Short mmCIF file of C-alpha atoms in Angstrom, two decimals:
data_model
loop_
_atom_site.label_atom_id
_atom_site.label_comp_id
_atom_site.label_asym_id
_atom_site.label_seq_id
_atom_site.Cartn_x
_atom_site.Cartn_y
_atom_site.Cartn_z
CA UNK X 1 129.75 17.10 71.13
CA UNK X 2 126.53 19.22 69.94
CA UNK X 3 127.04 22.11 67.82
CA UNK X 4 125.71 25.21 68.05
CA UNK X 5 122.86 24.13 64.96
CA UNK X 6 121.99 21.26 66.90
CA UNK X 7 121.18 22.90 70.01
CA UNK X 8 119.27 25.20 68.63
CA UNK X 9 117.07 22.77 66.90
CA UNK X 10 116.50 21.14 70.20
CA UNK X 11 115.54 24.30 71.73
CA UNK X 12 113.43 25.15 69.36
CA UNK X 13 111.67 21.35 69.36
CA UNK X 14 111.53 22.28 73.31
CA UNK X 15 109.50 25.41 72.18
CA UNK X 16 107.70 24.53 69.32
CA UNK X 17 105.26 21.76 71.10
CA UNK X 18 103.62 23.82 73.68
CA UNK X 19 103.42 26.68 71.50
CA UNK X 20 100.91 24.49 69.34
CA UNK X 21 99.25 23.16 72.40
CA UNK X 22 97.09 26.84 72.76
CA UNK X 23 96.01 27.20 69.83
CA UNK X 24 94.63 23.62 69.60
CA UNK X 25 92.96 24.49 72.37
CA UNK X 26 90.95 27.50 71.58
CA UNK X 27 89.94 25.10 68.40
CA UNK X 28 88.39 22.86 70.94
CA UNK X 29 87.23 25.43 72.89
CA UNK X 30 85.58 26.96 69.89
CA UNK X 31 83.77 23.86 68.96
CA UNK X 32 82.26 23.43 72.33
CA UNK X 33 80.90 26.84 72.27
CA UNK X 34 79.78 25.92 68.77
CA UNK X 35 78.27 22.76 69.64
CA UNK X 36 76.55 23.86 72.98
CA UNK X 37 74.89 26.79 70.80
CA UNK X 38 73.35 24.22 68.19
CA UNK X 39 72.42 22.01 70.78
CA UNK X 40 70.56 24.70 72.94
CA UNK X 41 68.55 25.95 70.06
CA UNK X 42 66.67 22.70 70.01
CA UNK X 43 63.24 22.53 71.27
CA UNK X 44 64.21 19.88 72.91
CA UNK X 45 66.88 21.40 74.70
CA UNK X 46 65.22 24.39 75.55
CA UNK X 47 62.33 22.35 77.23
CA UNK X 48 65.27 20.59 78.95
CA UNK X 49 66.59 24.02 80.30
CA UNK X 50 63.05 24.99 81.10
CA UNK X 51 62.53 22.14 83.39
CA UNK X 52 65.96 21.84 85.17
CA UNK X 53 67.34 25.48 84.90
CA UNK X 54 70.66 24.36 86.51
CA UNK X 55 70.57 24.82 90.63
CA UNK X 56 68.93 21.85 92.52
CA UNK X 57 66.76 22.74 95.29
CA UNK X 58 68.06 22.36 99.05
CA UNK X 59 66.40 21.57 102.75
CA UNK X 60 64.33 24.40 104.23
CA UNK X 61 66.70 24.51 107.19
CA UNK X 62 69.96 24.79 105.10
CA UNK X 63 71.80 27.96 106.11
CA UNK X 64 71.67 31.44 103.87
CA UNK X 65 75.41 32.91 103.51
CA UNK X 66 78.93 32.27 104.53
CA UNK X 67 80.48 32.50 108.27
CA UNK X 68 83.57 34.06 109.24
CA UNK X 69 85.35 30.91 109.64
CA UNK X 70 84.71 29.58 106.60
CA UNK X 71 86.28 32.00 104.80
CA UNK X 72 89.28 31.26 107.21
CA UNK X 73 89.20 28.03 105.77
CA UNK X 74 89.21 28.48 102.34
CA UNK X 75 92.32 31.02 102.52
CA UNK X 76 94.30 28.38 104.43
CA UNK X 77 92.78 25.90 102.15
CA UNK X 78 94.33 27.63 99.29
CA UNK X 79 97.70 28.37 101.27
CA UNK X 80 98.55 24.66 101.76
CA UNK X 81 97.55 24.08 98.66
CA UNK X 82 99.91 26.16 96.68
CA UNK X 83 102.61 25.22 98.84
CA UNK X 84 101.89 21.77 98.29
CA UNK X 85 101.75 22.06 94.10
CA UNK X 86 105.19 24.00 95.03
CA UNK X 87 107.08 21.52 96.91
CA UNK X 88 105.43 18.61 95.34
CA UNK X 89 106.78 19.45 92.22
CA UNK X 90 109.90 20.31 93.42
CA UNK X 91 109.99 16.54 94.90
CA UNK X 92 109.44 14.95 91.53
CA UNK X 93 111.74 17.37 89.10
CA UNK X 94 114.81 17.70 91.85
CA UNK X 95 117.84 16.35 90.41
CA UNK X 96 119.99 16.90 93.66
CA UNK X 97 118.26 17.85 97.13
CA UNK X 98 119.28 20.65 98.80
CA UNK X 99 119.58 18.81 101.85
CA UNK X 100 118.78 15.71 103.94
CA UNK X 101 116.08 15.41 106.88
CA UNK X 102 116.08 12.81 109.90
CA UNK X 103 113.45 12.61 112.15
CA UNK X 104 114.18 12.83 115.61
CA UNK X 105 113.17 9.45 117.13
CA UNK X 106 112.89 10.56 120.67
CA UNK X 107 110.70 13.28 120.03
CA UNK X 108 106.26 13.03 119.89
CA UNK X 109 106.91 10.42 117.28
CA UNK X 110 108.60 7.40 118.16
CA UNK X 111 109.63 4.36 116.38
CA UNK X 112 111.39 1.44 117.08
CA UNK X 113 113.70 1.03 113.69
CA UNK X 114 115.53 4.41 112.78
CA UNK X 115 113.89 7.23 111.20
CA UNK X 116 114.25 7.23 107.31
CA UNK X 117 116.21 10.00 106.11
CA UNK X 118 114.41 11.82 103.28
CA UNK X 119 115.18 15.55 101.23
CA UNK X 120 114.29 18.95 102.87
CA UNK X 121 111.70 19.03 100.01
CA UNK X 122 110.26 16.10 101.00
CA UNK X 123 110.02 16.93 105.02
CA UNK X 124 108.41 20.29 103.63
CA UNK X 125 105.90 18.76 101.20
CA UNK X 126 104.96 16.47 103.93
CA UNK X 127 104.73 18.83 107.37
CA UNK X 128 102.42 20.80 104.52
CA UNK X 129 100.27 17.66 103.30
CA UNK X 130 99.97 17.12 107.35
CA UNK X 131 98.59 20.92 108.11
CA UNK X 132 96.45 20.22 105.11
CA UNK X 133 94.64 17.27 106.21
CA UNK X 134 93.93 18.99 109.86
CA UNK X 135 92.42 21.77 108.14
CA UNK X 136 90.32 19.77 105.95
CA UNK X 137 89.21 17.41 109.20
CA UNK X 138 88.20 20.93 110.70
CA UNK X 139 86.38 21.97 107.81
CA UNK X 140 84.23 18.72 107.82
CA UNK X 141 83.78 18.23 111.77
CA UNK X 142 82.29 22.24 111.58
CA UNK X 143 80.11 21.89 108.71
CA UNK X 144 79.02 18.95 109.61
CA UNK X 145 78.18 20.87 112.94
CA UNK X 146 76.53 23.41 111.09
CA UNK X 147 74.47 22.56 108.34
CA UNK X 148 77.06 23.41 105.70
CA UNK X 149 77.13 20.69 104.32
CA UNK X 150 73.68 20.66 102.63
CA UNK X 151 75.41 22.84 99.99
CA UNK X 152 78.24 20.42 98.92
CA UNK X 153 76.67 17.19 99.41
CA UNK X 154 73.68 16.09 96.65
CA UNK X 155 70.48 16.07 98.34
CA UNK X 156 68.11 15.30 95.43
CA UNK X 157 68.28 13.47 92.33
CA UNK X 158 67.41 15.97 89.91
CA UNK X 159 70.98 17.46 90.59
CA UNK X 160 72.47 15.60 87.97
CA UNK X 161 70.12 16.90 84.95
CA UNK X 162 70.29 20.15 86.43
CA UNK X 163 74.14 19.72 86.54
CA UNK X 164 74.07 18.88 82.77
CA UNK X 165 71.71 22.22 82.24
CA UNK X 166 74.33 24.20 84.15
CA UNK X 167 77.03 22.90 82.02
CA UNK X 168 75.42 23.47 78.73
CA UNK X 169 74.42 27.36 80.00
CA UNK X 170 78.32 27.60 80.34
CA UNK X 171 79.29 25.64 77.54
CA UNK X 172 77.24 28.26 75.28
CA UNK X 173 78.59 31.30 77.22
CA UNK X 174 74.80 31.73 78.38
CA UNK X 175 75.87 31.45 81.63
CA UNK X 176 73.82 30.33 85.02
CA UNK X 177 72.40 33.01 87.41
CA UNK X 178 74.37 32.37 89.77
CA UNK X 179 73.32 33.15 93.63
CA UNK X 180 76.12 31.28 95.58
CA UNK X 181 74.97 33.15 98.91
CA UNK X 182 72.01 31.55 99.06
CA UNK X 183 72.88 28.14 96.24
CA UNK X 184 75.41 26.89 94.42
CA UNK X 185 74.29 25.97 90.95
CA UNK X 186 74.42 22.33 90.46
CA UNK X 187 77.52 21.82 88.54
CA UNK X 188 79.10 23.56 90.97
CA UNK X 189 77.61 21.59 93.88
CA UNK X 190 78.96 18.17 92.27
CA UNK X 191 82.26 19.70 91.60
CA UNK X 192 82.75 20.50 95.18
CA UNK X 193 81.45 16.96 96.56
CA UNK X 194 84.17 15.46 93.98
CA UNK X 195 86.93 18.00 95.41
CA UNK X 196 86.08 17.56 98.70
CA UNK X 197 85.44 14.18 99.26
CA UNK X 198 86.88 12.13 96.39
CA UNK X 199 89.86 14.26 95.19
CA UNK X 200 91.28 15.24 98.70
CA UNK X 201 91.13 11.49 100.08
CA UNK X 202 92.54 10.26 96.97
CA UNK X 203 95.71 12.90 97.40
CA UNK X 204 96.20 11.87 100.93
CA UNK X 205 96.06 7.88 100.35
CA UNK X 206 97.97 7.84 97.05
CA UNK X 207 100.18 10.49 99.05
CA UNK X 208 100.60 7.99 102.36
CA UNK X 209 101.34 5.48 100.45
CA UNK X 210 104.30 7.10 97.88
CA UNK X 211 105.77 8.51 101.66
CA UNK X 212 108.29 7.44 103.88
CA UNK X 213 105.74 7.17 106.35
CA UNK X 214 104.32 3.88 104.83
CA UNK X 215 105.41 0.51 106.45
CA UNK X 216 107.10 -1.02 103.74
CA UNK X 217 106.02 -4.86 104.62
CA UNK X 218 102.45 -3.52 105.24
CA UNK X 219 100.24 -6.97 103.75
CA UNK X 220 98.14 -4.43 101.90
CA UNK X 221 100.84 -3.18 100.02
CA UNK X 222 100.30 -6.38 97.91
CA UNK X 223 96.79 -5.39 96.63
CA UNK X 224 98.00 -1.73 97.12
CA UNK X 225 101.69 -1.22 94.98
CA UNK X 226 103.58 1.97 94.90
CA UNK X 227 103.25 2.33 91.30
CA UNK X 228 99.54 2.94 91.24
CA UNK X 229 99.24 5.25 94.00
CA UNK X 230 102.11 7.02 91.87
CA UNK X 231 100.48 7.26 89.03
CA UNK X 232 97.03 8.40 90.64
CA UNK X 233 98.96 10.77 92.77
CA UNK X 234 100.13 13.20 89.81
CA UNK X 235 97.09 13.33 87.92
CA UNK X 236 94.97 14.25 91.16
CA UNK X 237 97.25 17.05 91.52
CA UNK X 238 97.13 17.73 88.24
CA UNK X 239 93.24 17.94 89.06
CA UNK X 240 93.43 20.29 91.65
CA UNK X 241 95.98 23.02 89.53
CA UNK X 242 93.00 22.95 87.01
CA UNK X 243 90.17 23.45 89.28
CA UNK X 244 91.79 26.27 90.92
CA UNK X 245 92.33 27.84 87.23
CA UNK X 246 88.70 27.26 86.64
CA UNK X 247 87.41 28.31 90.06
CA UNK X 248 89.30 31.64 90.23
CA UNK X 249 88.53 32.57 86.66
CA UNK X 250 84.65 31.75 87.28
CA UNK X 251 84.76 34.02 90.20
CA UNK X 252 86.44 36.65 88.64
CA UNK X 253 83.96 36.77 85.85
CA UNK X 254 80.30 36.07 87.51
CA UNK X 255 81.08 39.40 89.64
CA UNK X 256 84.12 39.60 91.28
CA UNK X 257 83.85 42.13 94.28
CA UNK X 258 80.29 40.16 95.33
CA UNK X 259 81.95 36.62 95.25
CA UNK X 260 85.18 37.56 96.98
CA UNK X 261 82.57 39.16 99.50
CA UNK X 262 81.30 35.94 100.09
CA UNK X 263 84.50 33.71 100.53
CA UNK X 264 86.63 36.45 102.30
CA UNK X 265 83.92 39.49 103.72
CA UNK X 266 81.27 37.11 105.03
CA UNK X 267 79.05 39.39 103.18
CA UNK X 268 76.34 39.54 100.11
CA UNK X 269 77.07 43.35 99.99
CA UNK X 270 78.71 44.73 96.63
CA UNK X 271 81.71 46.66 97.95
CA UNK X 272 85.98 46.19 98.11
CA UNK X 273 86.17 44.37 101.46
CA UNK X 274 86.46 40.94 99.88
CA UNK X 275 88.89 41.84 97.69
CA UNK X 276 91.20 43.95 100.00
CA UNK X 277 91.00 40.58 102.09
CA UNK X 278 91.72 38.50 99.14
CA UNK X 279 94.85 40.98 97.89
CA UNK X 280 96.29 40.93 101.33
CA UNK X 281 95.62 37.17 101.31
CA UNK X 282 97.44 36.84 97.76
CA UNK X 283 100.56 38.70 99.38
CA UNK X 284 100.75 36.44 102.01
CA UNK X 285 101.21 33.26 100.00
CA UNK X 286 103.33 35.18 97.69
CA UNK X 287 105.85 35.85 100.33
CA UNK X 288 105.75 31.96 101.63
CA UNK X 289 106.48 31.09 97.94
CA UNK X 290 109.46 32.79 97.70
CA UNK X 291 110.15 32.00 101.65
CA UNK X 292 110.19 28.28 100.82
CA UNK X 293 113.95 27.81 100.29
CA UNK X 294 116.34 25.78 101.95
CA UNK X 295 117.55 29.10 103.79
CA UNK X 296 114.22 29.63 105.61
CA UNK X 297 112.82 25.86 105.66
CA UNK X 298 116.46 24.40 107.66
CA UNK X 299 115.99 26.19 110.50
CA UNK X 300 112.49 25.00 110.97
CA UNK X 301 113.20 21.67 109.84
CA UNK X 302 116.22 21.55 112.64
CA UNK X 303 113.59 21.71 114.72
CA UNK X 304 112.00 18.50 114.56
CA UNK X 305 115.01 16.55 112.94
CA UNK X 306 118.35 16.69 111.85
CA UNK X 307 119.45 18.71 108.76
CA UNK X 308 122.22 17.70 107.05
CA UNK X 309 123.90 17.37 103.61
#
């Protein structure tokens, strides 16, 4: 048996490790700014800045502003994604599920061998990976439509150096001018094309093919194992926590009440619209956070399966 000493030692060996984690990470932090300061200080550099100043130039037709339904988008953009970090993580820590979830076989779905029975967490992270990925088809098919898409997708090579500028201007807390009603800067630009169309199709392949909905004697699944959609899987979730912690805290500090205007007000105007919509939007995944228990989710579940134990 462990003694009271012992377990204390382990708790504090539990503690001790992430407590050093921060501060090594304001050293790094620190040394970036450092660095980026030298480096812009150069001649070099600054003729560098000079000649890509960070946002790359779009077509003459691309649209000015953000639509009402994109700002839809990005709230229930960020709803299924916190729900999915939630129950995704729930999937991979659970010890014991709070319950089981069968498929009913005679339903819209239909196969011919029986319906896998898999956890209510599970069920949930899946029904929410499923609303996910027909709001993202949505959001491509309309900005496609639109002409959005100029502002996510490179259209000119000097993006990259100006992408590099962008990042240094950061970097040495000299930040961009940023104008996102009109242009994202370039770093941002590349960071959305990554989210959007390298990120997201990596979390729903990797995701398909870790699921109970892949065919097990698939012939792929010989170039294609488990294991490395597993261990892609994590780490691109991993990738969307941070940008969220970077995008929010970016938006927050470039002018707040203008940029929530943007993504919630459809607006360039300075005023609390944007953020009443964002507070109210804030409550509402609040509540489904604490709504997602096994409580709330059988009920819903019973309805396109069986719940049991």
């Amino acid at each position: 048996m462990s003694t009271p000493a012992k377990k204390s030692t382990a708790a504090r060996s539990k503690w001790s490790q992430p407590l050093w984690v921060v501060p090594g990470v304001l050293i790094v932090l620190l040394l970036i700014v450092l660095l980026a300061k030298w480096l812009t200080g150069l001649s070099g550099v600054q003729s560098f800045l000079h000649d890509y100043p960070g946002a790359s130039s779009l077509p003459d037709n691309a649209p000015v502003g953000f639509p009402a339904w994109l700002g839809w988008q990005h709230f229930l953009n960020v709803f299924f994604m916190v729900l999915i970090v939630r129950s995704g993580w729930q999937v991979r820590t659970a010890k014991r599920p709070p319950a089981m979830w069968t498929r009913n076989n005679k339903g819209f779905i239909r196969t011919k061998g029986a319906p896998t029975k898999i956890s209510l967490d599970l069920w949930f992270h899946l029904t929410l990976d499923a609303l996910w990925v027909l709001n993202g088809i949505i959001f491509l098919i309309v900005i496609f439509a639109t002409g959005q898409w100029v502002r996510i997708i490179p259209t000119n090579w000097d993006v990259f150096p100006n992408a590099i500028s962008a990042a240094l201007q950061y970097a040495s807390l000299n930040w961009p001018t940023e104008d996102g009603w009109v242009n994202y800067n370039a770093l941002q630009l590349l960071t959305y094309f990554v989210t959007v169309f390298i990120a997201a199709p990596l979390a729903i392949l990797t995701g398909l093919r870790t699921s109970s909905a892949w065919p097990k004697k698939a012939a792929v699944n010989k170039f294609y194992p488990i294991e490395w959609a597993r261990a892609v899987h994590f780490p691109t979730m991993v990738y969307f926590v941070l940008f969220t912690i970077v995008h929010v805290t970016l938006v927050l500090a470039t002018g707040a009440l203008r940029n929530l205007n943007h993504m919630y007000g459809s607006s360039d105007d300075i005023n609390w619209v944007g953020f009443a919509i964002f507070a109210v939007s804030l409550l509402v995944i609040v509540g489904a956070w604490f709504l997602a228990r096994p409580l709330f989710l059988r009920p819903v579940a019973s309805l396109m399966g069986k719940v049991s134990k």
